[in-house]
Amino acid sequence: MEKGRIRVTYRISTECSNASARARDICLEQTVEVTEDIIRDQWIGDHIVGKIEEIREIGENTFHVIISYAEEITGYNLSGLLNLIYGNISLKRGLWVERLDLPLSFVSHFRGPRSGIKGIRERLGICHRPLLAAPLKPMGKNPEALAKLCFELALGGIDIIKDDHGLADQDFCPFRERVRLCMKAIRKAQKETGRTILYFPSLTGEYEKMNALFQWASEEGVGGILAAPFITGLDFMRYIAENDRIGLSIMSHPALTGTFFNDPCHGVGHQVLLGTLMRLAGADMVIYPNFIGRFPFTREICQSINNALSEPLYHLEASFPVPAGGISLSKIPQLKEAFGRDTVFLVGSSLFSRSDDIVDNARYFLSLVESEEKKTPLQER
Amino acid sequence: MEKGRIRVTYRISTECSNASARARDICLEQTVEVTEDIIRDQWIGDHIVGKIEEIREIGENTFHVIISYAEEITGYNLSGLLNLIYGNISLKRGLWVERLDLPLSFVSHFRGPRSGIKGIRERLGICHRPLLAAPLKPMGKNPEALAKLCFELALGGIDIIKDDHGLADQDFCPFRERVRLCMKAIRKAQKETGRTILYFPSLTGEYEKMNALFQWASEEGVGGILAAPFITGLDFMRYIAENDRIGLSIMSHPALTGTFFNDPCHGVGHQVLLGTLMRLAGADMVIYPNFIGRFPFTREICQSINNALSEPLYHLEASFPVPAGGISLSKIPQLKEAFGRDTVFLVGSSLFSRSDDIVDNARYFLSLVESEEKKTPLQER
């Protein structure tokens, strides 16, 4: 396959007279990291140094700059890609990654989501409605208590039950014990309801331990695992996702990504970081804060992530968006309208505080996503 | 050993009437991730939920909030620590991690720098002056050309030669070929000069490949490796650093960390991220942008990182600060005064552009750090 170029659209904040110098600075900083005078080899200047494809003024002192990079600089892996698009310039100011366009010749090195929307729906046997997810919390409960909660949620109709992402392999809640008991609860609920329920345990920890625990969890029959790739390494998530011996689906958590989005003039666009990169790294479901919870994400941001998770990207399956972060059950109808059918709604506190009857709370949650769907004939959707 | 608590000092931007509510919000968000009403277990409320130790107004609408967390929440690893101090709240606003105080009971789980300042100096046999480092660049040169440069730098008196951090295992510069040729150049220069020179190759890439390549590089006799832990995973760097089978020293690169520092009201303090955490993760030398280069770091920021790298921290060796990022040779005397003796100066472009005679350029660089030292008797330092 012919080698392609990776195109990054940066939004840069600078004075007009300075725009092309700043664009050129990105081209050098992200590749050769030397001043112009040191580049004496023509191939390096023409091919390795980033190339300015376009500079367009989009507002006062604001420009879209498209820079293309030779894909082989990445070494065809995610660490190389992250470094190429934003490694050094993250340490500068006023540079926002707006868009990432990847050539097939690069993307062909990645499998992407193992299951994706299609695969997760097939496993659950549910095609007509958004999916329901709930977390096992609060941290500090022992494995027995979490397994009891897991059973009640499963019995009430939750499709996907996940650990809180702070759970790992702590003394007060060891990973193996938790997974063993929760899987027992899941199997019992599956038997009672005839439904499939997927359990995604969380594990962060020492590299030398994680592989073995993931493989063990896979053999226990978990639905997949919850990963926080910007803590444990984006390529490590890809490695778990693509590893057929482990064979697990992935739900990704956005922990520690917040500073990428905090300053609207400097960072990496939500749709790039939580959209394209998570999908490329194999996340089947991508958790992020919804627009009416306790985090400062807007509706437009959520939409941009959803687009990046589902737009055509060669052979890559589409991934589920998982809006979360303080969703109240009362907002589900509104969110359902905003997010559409191919969404996993993750609800925590609101589901637990509605009443002491968790099974009933879960049933109520299910009724909120099912009710309207039933009014609409399938062919109209 | 009795279990201790991890104390985090947050600087928060909020109205006075809101300070204690925001502090309480951090305590919940970083641990149990539920609303107050759901915490019914007293042990969870008392022990797992973060505890406000102090709230102090330090300026208009600005507070220092000290929160302590039970150390076992981390699972005694770096991924758990990162998540505990800033995972979810990174996605909020106006929260800055100012200080991190770790109990011995936590730190005892980490070895820290394998060599540290002491070990690197011992290996080089240099105790009386700052060390000199230079990068192999620009990216795009083939292994032969980089090895030639490596030889010239080594011959001229550079102590530590490192790959540019964008180098990995690309087709145009394969890792094994580069390391083999550069090590040959290093051995030749060592023989000619009678000095020890350390070579730190860079590698980012697929998780499943890195281990084997690091071990191979170790067997080839490299001085250590260059890692970018906020791209490949902080715990992965710790794993390489602590792995006795690999047995390599580590130079860390700050790629992709910039958004942590971009907004002075929201992020993680330089001294925490590039200081304490890098040292805990085993970095023997920590690269960061100096205060008169092309990045927006101030002299005070540099000093705060240096303090965190060298202040007493139980059994952990002190790590070398490696100021970099556009250092001009003409600024070395000024930087030497600011940074002191226990520093590695990393100079790139300015070293290469001085003249076409790289050996002579390196000799000149060496003369800049040696000259004044020779004027000062050792006992006065």
PDB file of C-alpha atoms in Angstrom, chain A residues 30-214:
ATOM      1  CA  GLN A  30       6.503  18.106  15.863  1.00  0.00           C
ATOM      2  CA  THR A  31       9.066  16.432  13.652  1.00  0.00           C
ATOM      3  CA  VAL A  32      12.726  17.442  13.423  1.00  0.00           C
ATOM      4  CA  GLU A  33      12.880  19.709  16.505  1.00  0.00           C
ATOM      5  CA  VAL A  34      15.633  21.854  15.063  1.00  0.00           C
ATOM      6  CA  THR A  35      15.894  25.333  13.620  1.00  0.00           C
ATOM      7  CA  GLU A  36      15.634  25.685   9.822  1.00  0.00           C
ATOM      8  CA  ASP A  37      19.383  26.100   9.288  1.00  0.00           C
ATOM      9  CA  ILE A  38      20.141  22.594  10.538  1.00  0.00           C
ATOM     10  CA  ILE A  39      17.939  20.837   7.972  1.00  0.00           C
ATOM     11  CA  ARG A  40      20.372  20.296   5.145  1.00  0.00           C
ATOM     12  CA  ASP A  41      19.026  17.103   3.696  1.00  0.00           C
ATOM     13  CA  GLN A  42      16.370  17.748   1.075  1.00  0.00           C
ATOM     14  CA  TRP A  43      14.456  14.551   1.800  1.00  0.00           C
ATOM     15  CA  ILE A  44      14.185  15.545   5.460  1.00  0.00           C
ATOM     16  CA  GLY A  45      13.030  19.044   4.563  1.00  0.00           C
ATOM     17  CA  ASP A  46      10.514  17.829   2.007  1.00  0.00           C
ATOM     18  CA  HIS A  47       9.309  14.642   3.610  1.00  0.00           C
ATOM     19  CA  ILE A  48       9.948  14.509   7.356  1.00  0.00           C
ATOM     20  CA  VAL A  49       9.200  18.115   8.259  1.00  0.00           C
ATOM     21  CA  GLY A  50       5.434  18.677   8.464  1.00  0.00           C
ATOM     22  CA  LYS A  51       3.881  20.389   5.449  1.00  0.00           C
ATOM     23  CA  ILE A  52       1.505  23.356   5.634  1.00  0.00           C
ATOM     24  CA  GLU A  53      -1.437  22.403   3.449  1.00  0.00           C
ATOM     25  CA  GLU A  54      -3.667  25.357   4.219  1.00  0.00           C
ATOM     26  CA  ILE A  55      -3.934  28.445   6.400  1.00  0.00           C
ATOM     27  CA  ARG A  56      -7.373  29.965   6.703  1.00  0.00           C
ATOM     28  CA  GLU A  57      -8.484  32.877   8.863  1.00  0.00           C
ATOM     29  CA  ILE A  58     -11.660  31.859  10.672  1.00  0.00           C
ATOM     30  CA  GLY A  59     -12.028  34.803  13.040  1.00  0.00           C
ATOM     31  CA  GLU A  60     -10.108  37.603  14.647  1.00  0.00           C
ATOM     32  CA  ASN A  61      -6.594  36.350  15.353  1.00  0.00           C
ATOM     33  CA  THR A  62      -7.803  32.809  14.848  1.00  0.00           C
ATOM     34  CA  PHE A  63      -6.734  30.492  12.050  1.00  0.00           C
ATOM     35  CA  HIS A  64      -7.289  26.984  10.869  1.00  0.00           C
ATOM     36  CA  VAL A  65      -3.975  25.528   9.840  1.00  0.00           C
ATOM     37  CA  ILE A  66      -3.880  22.159   8.151  1.00  0.00           C
ATOM     38  CA  ILE A  67      -0.553  20.387   8.466  1.00  0.00           C
ATOM     39  CA  SER A  68       0.191  17.028   6.924  1.00  0.00           C
ATOM     40  CA  TYR A  69       2.786  14.614   8.248  1.00  0.00           C
ATOM     41  CA  ALA A  70       4.374  11.534   6.678  1.00  0.00           C
ATOM     42  CA  GLU A  71       2.556   8.647   8.354  1.00  0.00           C
ATOM     43  CA  GLU A  72       5.725   6.579   8.810  1.00  0.00           C
ATOM     44  CA  ILE A  73       6.940   9.060  11.443  1.00  0.00           C
ATOM     45  CA  THR A  74       4.432   7.490  13.839  1.00  0.00           C
ATOM     46  CA  GLY A  75       5.991   4.045  13.472  1.00  0.00           C
ATOM     47  CA  TYR A  76       2.344   3.058  12.853  1.00  0.00           C
ATOM     48  CA  ASN A  77       1.351   3.062  16.483  1.00  0.00           C
ATOM     49  CA  LEU A  78      -0.729   5.208  18.826  1.00  0.00           C
ATOM     50  CA  SER A  79       2.143   6.486  20.952  1.00  0.00           C
ATOM     51  CA  GLY A  80       3.839   7.754  17.825  1.00  0.00           C
ATOM     52  CA  LEU A  81       0.576   9.271  16.613  1.00  0.00           C
ATOM     53  CA  LEU A  82      -0.095  11.095  19.899  1.00  0.00           C
ATOM     54  CA  ASN A  83       3.426  12.434  19.916  1.00  0.00           C
ATOM     55  CA  LEU A  84       3.291  13.523  16.287  1.00  0.00           C
ATOM     56  CA  ILE A  85       0.064  15.472  16.542  1.00  0.00           C
ATOM     57  CA  TYR A  86       0.564  17.115  19.943  1.00  0.00           C
ATOM     58  CA  GLY A  87       3.628  15.877  21.893  1.00  0.00           C
ATOM     59  CA  ASN A  88       5.922  18.899  22.105  1.00  0.00           C
ATOM     60  CA  ILE A  89       3.453  21.610  21.155  1.00  0.00           C
ATOM     61  CA  SER A  90       1.267  20.652  24.111  1.00  0.00           C
ATOM     62  CA  LEU A  91       3.909  22.615  26.030  1.00  0.00           C
ATOM     63  CA  LYS A  92       3.343  25.757  23.962  1.00  0.00           C
ATOM     64  CA  ARG A  93       0.255  28.001  23.949  1.00  0.00           C
ATOM     65  CA  GLY A  94      -2.765  28.707  21.792  1.00  0.00           C
ATOM     66  CA  LEU A  95      -2.785  25.486  19.737  1.00  0.00           C
ATOM     67  CA  TRP A  96      -5.919  23.368  19.486  1.00  0.00           C
ATOM     68  CA  VAL A  97      -6.229  20.099  17.561  1.00  0.00           C
ATOM     69  CA  GLU A  98      -9.525  20.498  15.744  1.00  0.00           C
ATOM     70  CA  ARG A  99      -9.543  17.554  13.374  1.00  0.00           C
ATOM     71  CA  LEU A 100      -7.534  14.461  12.583  1.00  0.00           C
ATOM     72  CA  ASP A 101      -7.721  12.858   9.151  1.00  0.00           C
ATOM     73  CA  LEU A 102      -6.025   9.512   8.859  1.00  0.00           C
ATOM     74  CA  PRO A 103      -5.199   7.744   5.599  1.00  0.00           C
ATOM     75  CA  LEU A 104      -6.224   4.132   5.047  1.00  0.00           C
ATOM     76  CA  SER A 105      -2.561   3.163   4.845  1.00  0.00           C
ATOM     77  CA  PHE A 106      -2.228   4.211   8.503  1.00  0.00           C
ATOM     78  CA  VAL A 107      -5.569   2.966   9.810  1.00  0.00           C
ATOM     79  CA  SER A 108      -5.015  -0.426   8.180  1.00  0.00           C
ATOM     80  CA  HIS A 109      -2.510  -1.125  10.971  1.00  0.00           C
ATOM     81  CA  PHE A 110      -5.324  -1.076  13.543  1.00  0.00           C
ATOM     82  CA  ARG A 111      -8.252  -3.362  14.120  1.00  0.00           C
ATOM     83  CA  GLY A 112     -10.370  -0.870  16.025  1.00  0.00           C
ATOM     84  CA  PRO A 113     -13.310  -1.988  18.169  1.00  0.00           C
ATOM     85  CA  ARG A 114     -13.553  -5.752  18.567  1.00  0.00           C
ATOM     86  CA  SER A 115     -17.336  -5.608  18.972  1.00  0.00           C
ATOM     87  CA  GLY A 116     -18.433  -2.049  18.295  1.00  0.00           C
ATOM     88  CA  ILE A 117     -22.087  -1.078  18.359  1.00  0.00           C
ATOM     89  CA  LYS A 118     -22.956  -4.009  16.137  1.00  0.00           C
ATOM     90  CA  GLY A 119     -21.138  -6.620  18.177  1.00  0.00           C
ATOM     91  CA  ILE A 120     -22.332  -5.405  21.569  1.00  0.00           C
ATOM     92  CA  ARG A 121     -25.926  -5.350  20.304  1.00  0.00           C
ATOM     93  CA  GLU A 122     -25.548  -8.855  18.896  1.00  0.00           C
ATOM     94  CA  ARG A 123     -24.186 -10.176  22.171  1.00  0.00           C
ATOM     95  CA  LEU A 124     -27.071  -8.644  24.078  1.00  0.00           C
ATOM     96  CA  GLY A 125     -29.687  -9.426  21.459  1.00  0.00           C
ATOM     97  CA  ILE A 126     -31.036  -5.876  21.628  1.00  0.00           C
ATOM     98  CA  CYS A 127     -31.348  -3.785  18.510  1.00  0.00           C
ATOM     99  CA  HIS A 128     -34.322  -1.504  19.037  1.00  0.00           C
ATOM    100  CA  ARG A 129     -33.323   0.779  21.902  1.00  0.00           C
ATOM    101  CA  PRO A 130     -30.488   2.545  23.706  1.00  0.00           C
ATOM    102  CA  LEU A 131     -28.617   0.325  26.147  1.00  0.00           C
ATOM    103  CA  LEU A 132     -28.561   0.733  29.899  1.00  0.00           C
ATOM    104  CA  ALA A 133     -25.426   0.706  31.980  1.00  0.00           C
ATOM    105  CA  ALA A 134     -24.943   1.073  35.709  1.00  0.00           C
ATOM    106  CA  PRO A 135     -21.845   1.213  37.896  1.00  0.00           C
ATOM    107  CA  LEU A 136     -21.021  -0.840  40.979  1.00  0.00           C
ATOM    108  CA  LYS A 137     -20.467   1.763  43.682  1.00  0.00           C
ATOM    109  CA  PRO A 138     -19.606   3.266  46.068  1.00  0.00           C
ATOM    110  CA  MET A 139     -16.000   2.217  46.322  1.00  0.00           C
ATOM    111  CA  GLY A 140     -15.384   0.706  49.745  1.00  0.00           C
ATOM    112  CA  LYS A 141     -18.135  -1.909  49.519  1.00  0.00           C
ATOM    113  CA  ASN A 142     -16.731  -5.406  49.701  1.00  0.00           C
ATOM    114  CA  PRO A 143     -17.050  -7.898  46.833  1.00  0.00           C
ATOM    115  CA  GLU A 144     -20.132  -9.542  48.392  1.00  0.00           C
ATOM    116  CA  ALA A 145     -21.971  -6.226  48.622  1.00  0.00           C
ATOM    117  CA  LEU A 146     -21.002  -5.266  45.066  1.00  0.00           C
ATOM    118  CA  ALA A 147     -22.097  -8.675  43.775  1.00  0.00           C
ATOM    119  CA  LYS A 148     -25.468  -8.248  45.501  1.00  0.00           C
ATOM    120  CA  LEU A 149     -25.865  -4.869  43.799  1.00  0.00           C
ATOM    121  CA  CYS A 150     -24.757  -6.417  40.523  1.00  0.00           C
ATOM    122  CA  PHE A 151     -27.451  -9.082  40.827  1.00  0.00           C
ATOM    123  CA  GLU A 152     -30.197  -6.553  41.581  1.00  0.00           C
ATOM    124  CA  LEU A 153     -29.209  -4.324  38.673  1.00  0.00           C
ATOM    125  CA  ALA A 154     -29.056  -7.295  36.336  1.00  0.00           C
ATOM    126  CA  LEU A 155     -32.401  -8.618  37.515  1.00  0.00           C
ATOM    127  CA  GLY A 156     -34.024  -5.223  37.003  1.00  0.00           C
ATOM    128  CA  GLY A 157     -32.957  -4.994  33.378  1.00  0.00           C
ATOM    129  CA  ILE A 158     -29.587  -3.250  33.187  1.00  0.00           C
ATOM    130  CA  ASP A 159     -27.712  -4.468  30.110  1.00  0.00           C
ATOM    131  CA  ILE A 160     -24.169  -3.570  31.056  1.00  0.00           C
ATOM    132  CA  ILE A 161     -22.837  -3.455  34.594  1.00  0.00           C
ATOM    133  CA  LYS A 162     -19.455  -1.893  35.137  1.00  0.00           C
ATOM    134  CA  ASP A 163     -17.159  -1.341  38.071  1.00  0.00           C
ATOM    135  CA  ASP A 164     -16.571   2.195  39.183  1.00  0.00           C
ATOM    136  CA  HIS A 165     -13.304   3.153  37.513  1.00  0.00           C
ATOM    137  CA  GLY A 166     -11.621   3.718  40.880  1.00  0.00           C
ATOM    138  CA  LEU A 167     -11.950   0.012  41.652  1.00  0.00           C
ATOM    139  CA  ALA A 168      -8.790  -1.896  40.892  1.00  0.00           C
ATOM    140  CA  ASP A 169      -7.212  -4.638  42.979  1.00  0.00           C
ATOM    141  CA  GLN A 170      -7.355  -3.064  46.406  1.00  0.00           C
ATOM    142  CA  ASP A 171      -7.142  -4.990  49.666  1.00  0.00           C
ATOM    143  CA  PHE A 172     -10.681  -3.949  50.520  1.00  0.00           C
ATOM    144  CA  CYS A 173     -11.996  -5.259  47.188  1.00  0.00           C
ATOM    145  CA  PRO A 174      -9.613  -7.688  45.470  1.00  0.00           C
ATOM    146  CA  PHE A 175     -10.074  -7.969  41.715  1.00  0.00           C
ATOM    147  CA  ARG A 176     -10.383 -11.750  41.493  1.00  0.00           C
ATOM    148  CA  GLU A 177     -12.826 -12.030  44.352  1.00  0.00           C
ATOM    149  CA  ARG A 178     -14.968  -9.223  42.993  1.00  0.00           C
ATOM    150  CA  VAL A 179     -15.030 -10.623  39.460  1.00  0.00           C
ATOM    151  CA  ARG A 180     -15.763 -14.143  40.669  1.00  0.00           C
ATOM    152  CA  LEU A 181     -18.712 -13.047  42.811  1.00  0.00           C
ATOM    153  CA  CYS A 182     -20.095 -10.581  40.281  1.00  0.00           C
ATOM    154  CA  MET A 183     -19.946 -13.174  37.509  1.00  0.00           C
ATOM    155  CA  LYS A 184     -21.807 -15.584  39.770  1.00  0.00           C
ATOM    156  CA  ALA A 185     -24.443 -12.887  40.274  1.00  0.00           C
ATOM    157  CA  ILE A 186     -24.590 -12.234  36.539  1.00  0.00           C
ATOM    158  CA  ARG A 187     -25.055 -15.921  35.718  1.00  0.00           C
ATOM    159  CA  LYS A 188     -27.825 -16.206  38.316  1.00  0.00           C
ATOM    160  CA  ALA A 189     -29.614 -13.156  36.914  1.00  0.00           C
ATOM    161  CA  GLN A 190     -29.207 -14.430  33.357  1.00  0.00           C
ATOM    162  CA  LYS A 191     -30.793 -17.705  34.370  1.00  0.00           C
ATOM    163  CA  GLU A 192     -33.694 -15.987  36.086  1.00  0.00           C
ATOM    164  CA  THR A 193     -34.361 -13.480  33.329  1.00  0.00           C
ATOM    165  CA  GLY A 194     -33.272 -15.308  30.211  1.00  0.00           C
ATOM    166  CA  ARG A 195     -31.424 -12.134  29.212  1.00  0.00           C
ATOM    167  CA  THR A 196     -27.740 -11.598  28.525  1.00  0.00           C
ATOM    168  CA  ILE A 197     -25.996  -9.158  30.842  1.00  0.00           C
ATOM    169  CA  LEU A 198     -22.434  -7.962  30.357  1.00  0.00           C
ATOM    170  CA  TYR A 199     -20.114  -7.209  33.267  1.00  0.00           C
ATOM    171  CA  PHE A 200     -17.083  -4.926  32.771  1.00  0.00           C
ATOM    172  CA  PRO A 201     -14.684  -4.978  35.723  1.00  0.00           C
ATOM    173  CA  SER A 202     -12.169  -2.205  36.189  1.00  0.00           C
ATOM    174  CA  LEU A 203      -8.473  -2.726  36.623  1.00  0.00           C
ATOM    175  CA  THR A 204      -5.637  -0.294  36.751  1.00  0.00           C
ATOM    176  CA  GLY A 205      -2.356  -1.234  38.245  1.00  0.00           C
ATOM    177  CA  GLU A 206       1.103  -2.544  37.648  1.00  0.00           C
ATOM    178  CA  TYR A 207       1.828  -3.503  34.046  1.00  0.00           C
ATOM    179  CA  GLU A 208       3.408  -6.750  35.053  1.00  0.00           C
ATOM    180  CA  LYS A 209       0.179  -7.803  36.745  1.00  0.00           C
ATOM    181  CA  MET A 210      -2.534  -6.503  34.433  1.00  0.00           C
ATOM    182  CA  ASN A 211      -2.103  -8.905  31.535  1.00  0.00           C
ATOM    183  CA  ALA A 212      -2.552 -11.995  33.628  1.00  0.00           C
ATOM    184  CA  LEU A 213      -5.577 -10.566  35.431  1.00  0.00           C
ATOM    185  CA  PHE A 214      -7.269  -9.573  32.188  1.00  0.00           C
TER     186      PHE A 214
END
